[in-house]
Short mmCIF file of C-alpha atoms and ligand atoms in Angstrom, two decimals:
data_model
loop_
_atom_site.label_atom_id
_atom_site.label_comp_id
_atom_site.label_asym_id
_atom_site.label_seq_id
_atom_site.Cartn_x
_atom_site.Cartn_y
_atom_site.Cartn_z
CA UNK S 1 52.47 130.28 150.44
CA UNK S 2 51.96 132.65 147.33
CA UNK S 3 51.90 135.89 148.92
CA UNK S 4 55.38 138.18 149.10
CA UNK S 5 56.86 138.87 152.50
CA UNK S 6 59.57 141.45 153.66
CA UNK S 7 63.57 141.23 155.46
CA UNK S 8 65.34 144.20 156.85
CA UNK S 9 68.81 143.84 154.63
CA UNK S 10 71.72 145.32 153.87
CA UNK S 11 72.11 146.56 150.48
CA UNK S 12 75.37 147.32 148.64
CA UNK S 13 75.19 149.93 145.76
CA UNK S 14 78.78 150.75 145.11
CA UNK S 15 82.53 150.33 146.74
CA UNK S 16 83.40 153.33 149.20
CA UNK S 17 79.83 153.93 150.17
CA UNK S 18 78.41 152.73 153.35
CA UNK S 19 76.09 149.25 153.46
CA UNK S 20 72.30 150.84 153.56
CA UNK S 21 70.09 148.90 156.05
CA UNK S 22 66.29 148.78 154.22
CA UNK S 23 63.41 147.09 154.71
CA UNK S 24 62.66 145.21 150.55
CA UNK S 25 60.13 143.30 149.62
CA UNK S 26 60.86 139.69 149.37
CA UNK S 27 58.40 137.87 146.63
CA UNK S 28 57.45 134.07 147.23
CA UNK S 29 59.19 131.41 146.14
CA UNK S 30 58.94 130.19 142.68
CA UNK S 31 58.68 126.30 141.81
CA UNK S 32 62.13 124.49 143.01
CA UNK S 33 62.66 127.56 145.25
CA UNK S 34 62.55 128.26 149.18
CA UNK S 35 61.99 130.85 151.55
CA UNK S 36 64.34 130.38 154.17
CA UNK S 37 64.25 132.71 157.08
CA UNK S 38 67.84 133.53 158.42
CA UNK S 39 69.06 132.23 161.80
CA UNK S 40 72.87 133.76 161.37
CA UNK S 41 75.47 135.14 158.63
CA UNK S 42 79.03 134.95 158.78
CA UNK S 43 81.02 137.88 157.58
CA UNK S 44 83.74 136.12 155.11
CA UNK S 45 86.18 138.18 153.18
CA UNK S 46 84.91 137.52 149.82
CA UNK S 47 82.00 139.54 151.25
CA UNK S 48 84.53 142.59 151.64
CA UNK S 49 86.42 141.74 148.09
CA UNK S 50 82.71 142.99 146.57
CA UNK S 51 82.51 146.04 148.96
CA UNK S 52 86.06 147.35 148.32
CA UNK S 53 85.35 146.88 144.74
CA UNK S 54 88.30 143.96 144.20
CA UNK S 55 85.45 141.71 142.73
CA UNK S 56 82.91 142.84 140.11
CA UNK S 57 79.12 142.52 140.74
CA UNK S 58 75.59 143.45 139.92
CA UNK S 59 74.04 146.40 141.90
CA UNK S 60 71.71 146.98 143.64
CA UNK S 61 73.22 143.44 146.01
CA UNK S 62 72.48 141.88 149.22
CA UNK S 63 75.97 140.58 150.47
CA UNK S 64 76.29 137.66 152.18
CA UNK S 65 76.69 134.69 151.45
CA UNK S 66 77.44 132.35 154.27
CA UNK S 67 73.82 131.87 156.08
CA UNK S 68 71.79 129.40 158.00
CA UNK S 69 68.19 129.76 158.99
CA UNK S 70 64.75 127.61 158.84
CA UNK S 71 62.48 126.93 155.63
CA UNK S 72 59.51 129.22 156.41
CA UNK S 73 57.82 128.34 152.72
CA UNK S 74 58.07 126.14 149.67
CA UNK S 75 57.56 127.01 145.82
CA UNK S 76 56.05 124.24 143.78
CA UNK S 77 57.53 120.81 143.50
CA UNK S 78 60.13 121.23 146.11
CA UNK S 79 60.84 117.50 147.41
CA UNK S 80 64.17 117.98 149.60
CA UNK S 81 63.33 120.67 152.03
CA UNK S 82 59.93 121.39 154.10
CA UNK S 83 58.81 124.26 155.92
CA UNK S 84 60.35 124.12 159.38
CA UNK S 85 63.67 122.49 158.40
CA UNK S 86 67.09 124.01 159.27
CA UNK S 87 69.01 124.66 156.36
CA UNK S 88 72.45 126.05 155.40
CA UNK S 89 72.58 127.85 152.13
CA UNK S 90 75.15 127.01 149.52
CA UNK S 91 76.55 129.64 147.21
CA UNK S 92 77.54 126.73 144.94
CA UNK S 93 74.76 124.46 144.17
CA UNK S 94 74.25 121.84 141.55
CA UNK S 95 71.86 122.31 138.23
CA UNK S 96 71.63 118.22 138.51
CA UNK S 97 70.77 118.75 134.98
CA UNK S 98 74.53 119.53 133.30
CA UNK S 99 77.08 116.92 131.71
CA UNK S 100 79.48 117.42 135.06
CA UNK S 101 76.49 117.08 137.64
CA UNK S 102 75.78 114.05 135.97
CA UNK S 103 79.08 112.52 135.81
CA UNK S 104 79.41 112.73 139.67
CA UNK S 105 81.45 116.11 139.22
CA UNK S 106 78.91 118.63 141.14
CA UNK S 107 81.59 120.73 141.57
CA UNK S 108 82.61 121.37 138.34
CA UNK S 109 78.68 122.21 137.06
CA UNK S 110 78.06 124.77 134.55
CA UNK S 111 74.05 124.95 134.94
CA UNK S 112 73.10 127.33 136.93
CA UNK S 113 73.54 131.45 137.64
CA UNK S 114 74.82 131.90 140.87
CA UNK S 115 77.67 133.45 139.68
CA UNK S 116 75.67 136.43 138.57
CA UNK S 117 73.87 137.04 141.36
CA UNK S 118 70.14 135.66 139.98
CA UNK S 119 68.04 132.80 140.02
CA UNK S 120 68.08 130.33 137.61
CA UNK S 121 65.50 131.99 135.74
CA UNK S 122 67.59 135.28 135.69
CA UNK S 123 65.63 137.17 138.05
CA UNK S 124 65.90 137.99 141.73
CA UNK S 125 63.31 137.72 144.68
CA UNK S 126 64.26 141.08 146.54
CA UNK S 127 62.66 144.74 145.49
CA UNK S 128 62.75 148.12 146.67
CA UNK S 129 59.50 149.83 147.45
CA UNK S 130 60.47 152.15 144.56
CA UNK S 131 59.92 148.74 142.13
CA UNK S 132 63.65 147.89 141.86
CA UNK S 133 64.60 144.53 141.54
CA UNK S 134 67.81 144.02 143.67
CA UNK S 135 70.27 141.03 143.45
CA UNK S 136 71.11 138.18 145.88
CA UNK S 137 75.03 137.53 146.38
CA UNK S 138 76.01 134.25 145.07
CA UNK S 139 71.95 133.54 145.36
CA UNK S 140 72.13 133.19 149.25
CA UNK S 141 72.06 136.83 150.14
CA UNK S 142 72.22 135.79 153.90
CA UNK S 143 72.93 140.08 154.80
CA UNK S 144 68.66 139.90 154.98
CA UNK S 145 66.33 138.51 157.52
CA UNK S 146 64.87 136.36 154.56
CA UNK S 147 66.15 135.00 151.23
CA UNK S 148 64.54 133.15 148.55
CA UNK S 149 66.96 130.06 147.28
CA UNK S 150 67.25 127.41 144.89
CA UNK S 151 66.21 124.23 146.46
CA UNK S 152 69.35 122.91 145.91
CA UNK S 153 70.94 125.34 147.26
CA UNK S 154 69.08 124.61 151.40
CA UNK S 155 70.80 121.75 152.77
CA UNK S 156 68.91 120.44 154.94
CA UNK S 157 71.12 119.91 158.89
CA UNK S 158 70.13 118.61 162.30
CA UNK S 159 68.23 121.22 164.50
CA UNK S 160 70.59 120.98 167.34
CA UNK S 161 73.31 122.56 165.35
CA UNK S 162 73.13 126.13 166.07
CA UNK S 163 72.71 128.88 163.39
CA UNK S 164 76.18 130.78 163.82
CA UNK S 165 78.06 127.33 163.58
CA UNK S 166 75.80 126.21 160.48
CA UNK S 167 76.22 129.37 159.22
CA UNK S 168 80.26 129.15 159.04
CA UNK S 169 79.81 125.74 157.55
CA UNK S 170 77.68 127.61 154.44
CA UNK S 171 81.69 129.40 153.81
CA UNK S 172 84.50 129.67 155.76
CA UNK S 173 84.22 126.07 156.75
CA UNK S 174 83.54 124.10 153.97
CA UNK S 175 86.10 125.96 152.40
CA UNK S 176 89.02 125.41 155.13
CA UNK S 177 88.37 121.95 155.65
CA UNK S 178 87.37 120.90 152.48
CA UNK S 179 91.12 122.21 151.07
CA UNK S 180 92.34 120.23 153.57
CA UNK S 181 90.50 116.89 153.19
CA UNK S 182 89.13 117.02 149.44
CA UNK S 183 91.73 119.14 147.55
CA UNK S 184 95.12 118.25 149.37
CA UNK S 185 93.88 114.80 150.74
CA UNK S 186 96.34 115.24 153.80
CA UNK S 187 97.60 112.41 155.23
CA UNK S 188 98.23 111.35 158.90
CA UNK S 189 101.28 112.33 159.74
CA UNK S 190 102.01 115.27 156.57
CA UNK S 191 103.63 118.62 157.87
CA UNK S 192 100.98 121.31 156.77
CA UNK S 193 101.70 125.24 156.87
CA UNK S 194 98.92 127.57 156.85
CA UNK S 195 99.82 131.06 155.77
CA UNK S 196 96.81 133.27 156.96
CA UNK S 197 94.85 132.25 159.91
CA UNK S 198 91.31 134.27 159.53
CA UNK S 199 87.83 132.35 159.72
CA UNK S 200 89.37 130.43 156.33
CA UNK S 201 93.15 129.79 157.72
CA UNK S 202 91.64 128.65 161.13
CA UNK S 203 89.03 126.10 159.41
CA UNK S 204 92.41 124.97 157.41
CA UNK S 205 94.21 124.47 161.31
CA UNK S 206 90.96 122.36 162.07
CA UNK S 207 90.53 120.31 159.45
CA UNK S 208 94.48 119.61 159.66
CA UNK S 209 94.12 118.63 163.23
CA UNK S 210 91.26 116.77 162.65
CA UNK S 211 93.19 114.57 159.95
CA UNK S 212 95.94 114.28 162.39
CA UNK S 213 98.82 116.14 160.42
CA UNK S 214 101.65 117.07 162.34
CA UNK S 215 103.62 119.41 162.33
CA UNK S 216 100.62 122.19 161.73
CA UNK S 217 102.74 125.39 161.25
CA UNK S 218 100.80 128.70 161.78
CA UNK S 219 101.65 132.01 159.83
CA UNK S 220 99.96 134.83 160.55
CA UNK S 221 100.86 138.56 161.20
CA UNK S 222 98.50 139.14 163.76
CA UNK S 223 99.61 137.93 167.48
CA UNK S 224 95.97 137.30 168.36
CA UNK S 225 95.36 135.28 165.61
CA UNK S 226 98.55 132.71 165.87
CA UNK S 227 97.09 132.07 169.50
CA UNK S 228 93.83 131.54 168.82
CA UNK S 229 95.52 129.04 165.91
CA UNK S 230 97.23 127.74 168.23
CA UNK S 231 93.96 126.95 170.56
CA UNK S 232 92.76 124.87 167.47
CA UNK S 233 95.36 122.46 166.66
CA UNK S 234 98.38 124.80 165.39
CA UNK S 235 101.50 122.89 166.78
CA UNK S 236 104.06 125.84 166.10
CA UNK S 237 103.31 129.31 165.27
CA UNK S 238 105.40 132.02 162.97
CA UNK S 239 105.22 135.71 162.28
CA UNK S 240 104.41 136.42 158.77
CA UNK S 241 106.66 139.58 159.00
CA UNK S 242 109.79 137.50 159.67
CA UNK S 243 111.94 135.36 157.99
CA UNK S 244 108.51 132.59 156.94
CA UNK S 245 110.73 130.37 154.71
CA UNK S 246 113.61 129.28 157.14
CA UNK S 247 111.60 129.05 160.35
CA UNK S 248 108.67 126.64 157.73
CA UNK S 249 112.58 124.60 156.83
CA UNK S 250 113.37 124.49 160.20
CA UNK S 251 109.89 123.18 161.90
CA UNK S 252 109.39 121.02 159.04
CA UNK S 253 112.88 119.62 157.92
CA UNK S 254 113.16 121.12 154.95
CA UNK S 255 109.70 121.92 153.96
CA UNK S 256 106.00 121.08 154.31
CA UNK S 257 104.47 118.54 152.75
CA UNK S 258 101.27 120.86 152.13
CA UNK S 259 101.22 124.59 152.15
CA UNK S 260 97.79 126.26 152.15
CA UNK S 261 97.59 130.06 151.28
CA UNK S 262 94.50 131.46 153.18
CA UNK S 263 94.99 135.43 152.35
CA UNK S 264 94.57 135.55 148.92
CA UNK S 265 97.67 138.25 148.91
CA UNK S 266 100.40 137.87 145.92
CA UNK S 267 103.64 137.79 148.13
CA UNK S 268 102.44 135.05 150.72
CA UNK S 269 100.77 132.84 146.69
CA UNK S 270 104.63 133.56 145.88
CA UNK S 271 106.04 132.12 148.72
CA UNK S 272 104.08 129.04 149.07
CA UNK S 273 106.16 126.94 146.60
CA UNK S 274 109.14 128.24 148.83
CA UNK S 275 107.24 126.40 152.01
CA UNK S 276 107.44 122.79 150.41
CA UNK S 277 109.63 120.17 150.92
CA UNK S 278 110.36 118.36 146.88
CA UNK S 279 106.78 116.31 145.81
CA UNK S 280 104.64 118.82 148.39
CA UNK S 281 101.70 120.71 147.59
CA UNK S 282 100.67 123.96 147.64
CA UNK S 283 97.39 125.01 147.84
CA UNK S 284 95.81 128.24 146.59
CA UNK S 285 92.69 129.01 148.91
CA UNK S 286 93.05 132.76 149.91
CA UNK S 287 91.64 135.06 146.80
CA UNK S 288 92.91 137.66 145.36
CA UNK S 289 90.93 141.21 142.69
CA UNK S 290 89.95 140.21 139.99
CA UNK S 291 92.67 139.57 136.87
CA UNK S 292 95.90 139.60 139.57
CA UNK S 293 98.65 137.31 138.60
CA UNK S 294 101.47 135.71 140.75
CA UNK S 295 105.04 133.90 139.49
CA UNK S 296 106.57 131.42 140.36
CA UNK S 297 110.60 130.01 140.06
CA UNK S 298 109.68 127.48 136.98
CA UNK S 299 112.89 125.59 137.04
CA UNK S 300 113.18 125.27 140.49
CA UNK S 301 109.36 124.25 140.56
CA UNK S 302 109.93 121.22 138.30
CA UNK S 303 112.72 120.49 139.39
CA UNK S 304 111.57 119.36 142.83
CA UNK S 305 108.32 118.41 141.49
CA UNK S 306 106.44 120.41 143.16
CA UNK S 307 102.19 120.73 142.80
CA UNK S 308 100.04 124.13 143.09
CA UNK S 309 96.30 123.75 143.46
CA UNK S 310 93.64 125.91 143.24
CA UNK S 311 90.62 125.08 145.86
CA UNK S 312 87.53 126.78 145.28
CA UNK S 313 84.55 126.22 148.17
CA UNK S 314 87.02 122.88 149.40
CA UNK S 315 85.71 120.92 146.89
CA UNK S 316 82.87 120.32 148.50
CA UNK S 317 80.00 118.87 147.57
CA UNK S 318 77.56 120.88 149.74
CA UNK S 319 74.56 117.90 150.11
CA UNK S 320 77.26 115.30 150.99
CA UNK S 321 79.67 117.78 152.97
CA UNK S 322 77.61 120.28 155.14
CA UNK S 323 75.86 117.20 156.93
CA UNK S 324 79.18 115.59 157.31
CA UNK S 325 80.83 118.49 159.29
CA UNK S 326 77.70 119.32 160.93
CA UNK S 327 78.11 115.64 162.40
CA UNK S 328 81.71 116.08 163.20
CA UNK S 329 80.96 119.59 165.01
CA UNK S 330 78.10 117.94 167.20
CA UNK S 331 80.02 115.13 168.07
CA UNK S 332 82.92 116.98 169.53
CA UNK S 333 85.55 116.81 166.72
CA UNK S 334 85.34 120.04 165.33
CA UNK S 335 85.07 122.44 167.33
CA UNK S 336 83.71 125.26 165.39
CA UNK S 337 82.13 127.54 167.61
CA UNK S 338 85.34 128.64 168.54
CA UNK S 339 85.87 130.53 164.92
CA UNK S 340 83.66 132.97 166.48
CA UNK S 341 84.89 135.43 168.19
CA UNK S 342 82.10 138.47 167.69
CA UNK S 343 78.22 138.13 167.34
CA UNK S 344 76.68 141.24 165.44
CA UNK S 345 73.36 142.52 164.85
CA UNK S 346 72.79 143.32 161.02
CA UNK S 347 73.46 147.30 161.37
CA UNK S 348 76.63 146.30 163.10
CA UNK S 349 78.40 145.12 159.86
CA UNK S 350 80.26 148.02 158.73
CA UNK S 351 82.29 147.68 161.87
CA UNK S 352 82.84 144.32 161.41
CA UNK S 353 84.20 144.80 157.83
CA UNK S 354 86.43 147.60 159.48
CA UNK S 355 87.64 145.18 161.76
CA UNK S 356 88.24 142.89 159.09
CA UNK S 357 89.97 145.28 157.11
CA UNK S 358 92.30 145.78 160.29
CA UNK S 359 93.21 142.14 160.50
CA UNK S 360 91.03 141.70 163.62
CA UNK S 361 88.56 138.98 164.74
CA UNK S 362 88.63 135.30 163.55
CA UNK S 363 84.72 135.94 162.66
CA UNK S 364 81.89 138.33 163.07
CA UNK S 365 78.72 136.30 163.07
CA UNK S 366 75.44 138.50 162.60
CA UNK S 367 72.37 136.72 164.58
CA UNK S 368 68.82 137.54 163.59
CA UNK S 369 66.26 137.84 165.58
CA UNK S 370 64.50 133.84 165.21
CA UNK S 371 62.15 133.92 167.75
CA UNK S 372 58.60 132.89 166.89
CA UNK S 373 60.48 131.36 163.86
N1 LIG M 401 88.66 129.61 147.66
C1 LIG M 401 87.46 129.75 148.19
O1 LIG M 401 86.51 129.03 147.85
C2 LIG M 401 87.24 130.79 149.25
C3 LIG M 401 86.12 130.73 150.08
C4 LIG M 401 86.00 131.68 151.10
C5 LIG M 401 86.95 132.67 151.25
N2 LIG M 401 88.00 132.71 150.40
C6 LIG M 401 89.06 133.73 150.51
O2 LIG M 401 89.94 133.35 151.54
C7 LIG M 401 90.61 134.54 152.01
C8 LIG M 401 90.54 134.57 153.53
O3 LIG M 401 89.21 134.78 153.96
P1 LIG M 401 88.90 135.08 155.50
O4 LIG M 401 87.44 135.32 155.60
O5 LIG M 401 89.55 134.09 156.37
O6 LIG M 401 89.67 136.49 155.66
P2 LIG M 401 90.24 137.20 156.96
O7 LIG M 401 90.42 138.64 156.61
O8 LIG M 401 89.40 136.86 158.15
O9 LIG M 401 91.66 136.50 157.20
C9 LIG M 401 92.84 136.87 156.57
C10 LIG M 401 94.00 136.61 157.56
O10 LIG M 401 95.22 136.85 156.90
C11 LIG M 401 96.07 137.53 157.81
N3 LIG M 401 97.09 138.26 157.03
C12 LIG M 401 96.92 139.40 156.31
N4 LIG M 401 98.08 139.74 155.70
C13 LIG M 401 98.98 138.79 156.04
C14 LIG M 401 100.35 138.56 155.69
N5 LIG M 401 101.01 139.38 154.89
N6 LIG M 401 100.96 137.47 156.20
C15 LIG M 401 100.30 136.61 157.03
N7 LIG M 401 99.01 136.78 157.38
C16 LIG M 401 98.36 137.85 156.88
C17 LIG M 401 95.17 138.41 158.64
O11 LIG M 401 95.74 138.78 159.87
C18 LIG M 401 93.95 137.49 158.80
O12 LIG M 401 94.09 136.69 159.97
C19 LIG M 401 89.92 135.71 151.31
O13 LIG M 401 90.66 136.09 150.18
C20 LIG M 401 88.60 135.12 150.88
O14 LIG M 401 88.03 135.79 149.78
C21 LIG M 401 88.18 131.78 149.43
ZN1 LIG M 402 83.06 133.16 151.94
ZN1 LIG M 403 75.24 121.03 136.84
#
């Protein structure tokens, strides 16, 4: 398909101001790019980071940036997806072309511009009527009807895997379990605490149940949230507003073995070191504006020999990783419809960001409208 096409979307112009719903032109996909027409979109906090101006970005943006939805064309020399495939998009994707891709480090690649918000060839799919060229979040962009991707960036998953579950998987998901099983490696058996138990925390719970830690601590400050952790694998749940440190001692005998910070707020980064029992790991999941710093007790740190890790997207790698916990969701082991606690229609979103903003919900998914997809 050469000719352009169009997607209702929301558009983000500047923090305090109100998403603007609009109808942009979306141009046809260049060589080793697709059109993929959106099934679902989770709402993720990083989305609300850019909207209450924590995170720096281009404007004129389409936010979102945890999507699934079906190939509906192909640019030029496009070998891994075809039109009619279901796809989840990946806001990290490999170049394939840079020294880490090719030393089996994906994760660590350096080639392409998702970071800013453009296509590899530093220009964007979406315009205005008015000629404007306006950016795609992360390259996904999933706030629209339609988005034009990197190739690498579709992952191709099973059609019986629905679009709001694929669509957590593109995030919240890969993020939450990946921390669990490709940063922190948990073991069988480790005592994990999970400080913040949102669409992230709860994918942390999951992927700790599903590796069969025990004890799972919950910490949340939300009621609703510590039950709905506790639905999902959380053995033992605590109130972030009381005393965290001596009832994590007392669950775990004398600290966790991995703490995961899901918040991305500098008191609960501060107190994960405080969660550990000597030799744990902490692991730093939850993100915080832009040039915040956190401290830490240095002696006592080293002392007990203690680790801190930074997980960014769990590690994953998304060709290898989305499949695999699609697999694990349709055969009963993950069960990750249950992160989703409110499906949305796309001019529904500022009240899901409110609701974020109040602590509420696990996730708002928005659904688009697929049929004659
Ligand atoms: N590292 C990554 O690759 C990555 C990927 C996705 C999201 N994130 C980040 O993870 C964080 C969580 O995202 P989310 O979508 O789950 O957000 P969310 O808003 O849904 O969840 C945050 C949770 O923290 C709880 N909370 C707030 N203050 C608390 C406190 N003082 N003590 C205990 N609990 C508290 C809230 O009740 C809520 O349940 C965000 O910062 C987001 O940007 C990181
Ligand atoms: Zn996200
Ligand atoms: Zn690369």
């Amino acid at each position: 398909m050469t000719i352009a096409t169009s997607a209702r979307a929301a558009v983000f112009e500047r923090p305090g101001t109100a998403l603007s719903i609009e109808e942009l032109t979306v141009e046809a996909p260049r060589p080793a790019e697709v059109l993929v027409r959106l099934g679902a979109s989770g709402v993720c906090h990083s989305d609300l980071h850019v909207l209450d101006g924590e995170w720096e970005t281009p404007v004129p943006l389409v936010l979102g940036h945890e999507g699934a939805g079906v190939v509906e064309a192909i640019g030029a020399g496009v070998r891994d997806v075809a039109v009619g495939d279901r796809v989840i998009l990946s806001w990290f994707y490999p170049c394939r072309r840079c020294r880490a891709c090719a030393s089996g480090r994906a994760w660590a690649c350096t080639g392409t511009r998702a970071g800013e918000s453009v296509l590899d060839d530093g220009t964007t799919r979406f315009r205005r009527a008015d000629g404007t060229d306006v950016h795609s979040y992360l390259t996904v962009a999933s706030f629209a009807e339609r988005t034009v991707v990197p190739e690498a960036a579709a992952i191709r998953v099973p059609d019986e895997l629905p679009f709001d579950v694929a669509a957590l998987i593109g995030c919240g998901v890969a993020t939450g379990v990946g921390a669990v099983v490709n940063n922190a490696q948990v073991a069988p058996g480790a005592s994990v605490v999970v400080v913040g138990c949102g669409g992230v925390g709860l994918a942390v719970v999951m992927g700790a149940k599903l590796v069969g830690a025990d004890p799972i601590v919950a910490v949340d400050v939300e009621p609703a949230k510590l039950e709905l952790a506790r639905e999902l694998g959380a053995t033992h749940a605590v109130r972030g507003d009381g005393d965290v440190r001596s009832q994590v001692a007392a669950i775990t005998g004398g600290g966790a073995d991995v703490a995961f910070e899901a918040i991305g707020l500098v008191p609960t980064i501060e107190l994960l070191p405080d969660l550990l029992t000597p030799g744990g790991t902490g692991v730093i999941v939850g993100l915080p504006p832009t040039g915040v710093r956190a401290s830490i007790d240095v002696l006592a740190f080293a002392e007990a020999a203690k680790t801190l890790v930074g997980s960014n997207y769990g590690g994953a790698v998304p060709s290898v990783d989305f499949p695999r916990l699609a697999r694990l969701y349709l055969a009963g082991a993950l069960p990750l419809d249950r992160l989703i606690t409110h499906r949305v229609a796309l001019d529904e979103l500022e009240e899901a960001f409110a609701a974020m903003r109040r602590r509420e919900r696990a996730r708002s998914v928005v659904l688009y409208d697929t049929d004659g997809a």
